[in-house]
GROMACS .gro file of C-alpha atoms in nm:
model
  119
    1UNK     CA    1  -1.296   7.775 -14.488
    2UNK     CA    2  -1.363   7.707 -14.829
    3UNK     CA    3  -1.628   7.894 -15.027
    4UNK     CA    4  -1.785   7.963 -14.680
    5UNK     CA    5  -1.879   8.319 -14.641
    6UNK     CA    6  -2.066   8.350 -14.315
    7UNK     CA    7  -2.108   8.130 -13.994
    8UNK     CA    8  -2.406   8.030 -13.864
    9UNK     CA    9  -2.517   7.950 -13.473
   10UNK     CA   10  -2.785   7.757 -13.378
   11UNK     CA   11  -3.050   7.555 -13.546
   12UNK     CA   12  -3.148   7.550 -13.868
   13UNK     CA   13  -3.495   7.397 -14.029
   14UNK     CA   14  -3.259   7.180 -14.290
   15UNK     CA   15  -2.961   6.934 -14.273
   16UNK     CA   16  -2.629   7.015 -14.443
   17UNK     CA   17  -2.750   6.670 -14.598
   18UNK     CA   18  -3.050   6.795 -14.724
   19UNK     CA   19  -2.904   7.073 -14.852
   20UNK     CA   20  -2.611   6.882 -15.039
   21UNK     CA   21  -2.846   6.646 -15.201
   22UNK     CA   22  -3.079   6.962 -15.287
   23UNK     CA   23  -2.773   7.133 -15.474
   24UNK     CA   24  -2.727   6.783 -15.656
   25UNK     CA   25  -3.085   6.735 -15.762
   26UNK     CA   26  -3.057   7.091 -15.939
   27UNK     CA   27  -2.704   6.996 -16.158
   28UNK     CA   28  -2.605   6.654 -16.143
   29UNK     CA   29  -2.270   6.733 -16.282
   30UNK     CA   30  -2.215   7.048 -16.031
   31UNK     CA   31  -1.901   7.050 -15.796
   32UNK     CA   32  -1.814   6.983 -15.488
   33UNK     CA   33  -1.646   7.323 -15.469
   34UNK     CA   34  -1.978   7.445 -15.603
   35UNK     CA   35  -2.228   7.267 -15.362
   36UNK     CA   36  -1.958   7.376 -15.105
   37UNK     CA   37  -2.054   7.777 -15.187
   38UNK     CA   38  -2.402   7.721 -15.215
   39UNK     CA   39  -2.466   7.571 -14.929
   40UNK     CA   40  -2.225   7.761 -14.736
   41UNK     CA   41  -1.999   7.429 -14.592
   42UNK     CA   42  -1.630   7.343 -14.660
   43UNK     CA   43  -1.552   7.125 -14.956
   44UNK     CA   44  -1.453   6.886 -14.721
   45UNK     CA   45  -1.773   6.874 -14.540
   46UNK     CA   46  -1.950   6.823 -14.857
   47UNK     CA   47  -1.724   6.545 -14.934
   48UNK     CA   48  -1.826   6.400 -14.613
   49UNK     CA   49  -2.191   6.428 -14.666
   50UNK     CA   50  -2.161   6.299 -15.053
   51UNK     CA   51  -1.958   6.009 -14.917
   52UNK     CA   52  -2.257   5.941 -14.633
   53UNK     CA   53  -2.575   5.982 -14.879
   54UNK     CA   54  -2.333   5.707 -15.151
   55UNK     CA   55  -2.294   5.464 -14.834
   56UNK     CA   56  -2.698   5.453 -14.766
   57UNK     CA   57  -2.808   5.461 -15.074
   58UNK     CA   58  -2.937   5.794 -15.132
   59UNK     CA   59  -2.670   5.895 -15.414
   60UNK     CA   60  -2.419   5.719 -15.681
   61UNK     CA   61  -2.195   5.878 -15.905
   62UNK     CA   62  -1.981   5.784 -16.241
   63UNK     CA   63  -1.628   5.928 -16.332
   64UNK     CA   64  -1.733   6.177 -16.672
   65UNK     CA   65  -1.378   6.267 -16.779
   66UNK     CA   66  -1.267   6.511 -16.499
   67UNK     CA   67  -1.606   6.511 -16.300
   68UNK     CA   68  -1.843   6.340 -16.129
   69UNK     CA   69  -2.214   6.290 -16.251
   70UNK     CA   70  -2.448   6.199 -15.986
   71UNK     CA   71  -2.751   6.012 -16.007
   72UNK     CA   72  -2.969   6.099 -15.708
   73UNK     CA   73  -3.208   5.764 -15.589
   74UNK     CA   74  -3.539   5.865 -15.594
   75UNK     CA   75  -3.727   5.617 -15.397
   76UNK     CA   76  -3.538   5.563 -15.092
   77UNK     CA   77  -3.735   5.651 -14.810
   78UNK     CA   78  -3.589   5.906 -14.579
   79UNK     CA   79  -3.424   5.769 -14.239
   80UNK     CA   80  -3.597   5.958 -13.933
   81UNK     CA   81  -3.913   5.769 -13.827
   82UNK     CA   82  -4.129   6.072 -13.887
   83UNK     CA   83  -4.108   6.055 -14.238
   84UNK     CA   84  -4.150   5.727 -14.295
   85UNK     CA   85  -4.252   5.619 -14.599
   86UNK     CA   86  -4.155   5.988 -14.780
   87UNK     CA   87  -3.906   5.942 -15.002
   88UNK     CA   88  -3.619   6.155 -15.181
   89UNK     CA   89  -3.823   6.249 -15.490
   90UNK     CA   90  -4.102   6.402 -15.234
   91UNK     CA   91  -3.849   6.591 -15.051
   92UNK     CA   92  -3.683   6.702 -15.376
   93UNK     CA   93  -4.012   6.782 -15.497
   94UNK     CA   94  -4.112   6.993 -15.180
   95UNK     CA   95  -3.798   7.226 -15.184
   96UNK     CA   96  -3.821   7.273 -15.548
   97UNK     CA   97  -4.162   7.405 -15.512
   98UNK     CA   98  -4.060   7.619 -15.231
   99UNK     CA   99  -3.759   7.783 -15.438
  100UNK     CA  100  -3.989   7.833 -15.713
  101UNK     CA  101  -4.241   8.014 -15.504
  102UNK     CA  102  -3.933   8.221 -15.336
  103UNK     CA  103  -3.824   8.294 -15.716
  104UNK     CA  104  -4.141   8.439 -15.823
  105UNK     CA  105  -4.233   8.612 -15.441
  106UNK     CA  106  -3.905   8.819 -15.523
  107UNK     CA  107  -4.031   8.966 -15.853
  108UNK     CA  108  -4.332   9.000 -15.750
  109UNK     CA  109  -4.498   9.329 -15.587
  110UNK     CA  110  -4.481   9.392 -15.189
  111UNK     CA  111  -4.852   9.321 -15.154
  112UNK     CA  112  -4.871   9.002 -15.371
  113UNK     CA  113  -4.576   8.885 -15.166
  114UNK     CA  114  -4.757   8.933 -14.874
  115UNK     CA  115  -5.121   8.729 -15.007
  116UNK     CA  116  -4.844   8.390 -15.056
  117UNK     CA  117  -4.714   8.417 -14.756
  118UNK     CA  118  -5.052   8.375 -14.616
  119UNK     CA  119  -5.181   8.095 -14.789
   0.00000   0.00000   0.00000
């Protein structure tokens, strides 16, 4: 599979979505072959998704030379009932918080990993 380097069983806490539009929100101008290694999917699955998030509004992108530059739409609210009312830009805004914590938590000394973590 392409760019895949382990499988996975089971449930995760995140959609291959999620994680696609994630990627995105980071580098508008990555690609697909890229998202496709980060997020561990084939490039074809990613096409897929990118095609899915264009269709409902969640994503457009323009033709820059030989890429594609995405412009993610912030205020769409997300689909599941649950969340209604949250839109992309939370979401977005959540996981980027959460890598930046995960950043810092690995630099950072055993025991002042452990006092985040319990916050």
């Amino acid at each position: 599979m392409d760019g895949v380097s382990e499988t996975h069983a089971g449930w995760t806490f995140l959609t291959s979505h999620a994680r696609v539009l994630a990627a995105i929100a980071e580098d508008h101008r990555t690609r697909i072959r890229d998202i496709a290694v980060r997020c561990r999917l084939t490039e074809r699955a990613v096409q897929k998704i990118i095609a899915d998030l264009e269709q409902d509004g969640y994503l457009t992108h323009t033709r820059e030379g030989r890429t594609n530059a995405y412009r993610i739409q912030p205020g769409t609210i997300l689909r599941h009932p649950a969340e209604a009312g949250m839109t992309v830009e939370a979401l977005l805004s959540t996981l980027a918080r959460h890598d930046d914590r995960r950043e810092h938590s690995s630099t950072a000394p055993a025991d002042e990993r452990d006092s985040e973590l319990a916050e």
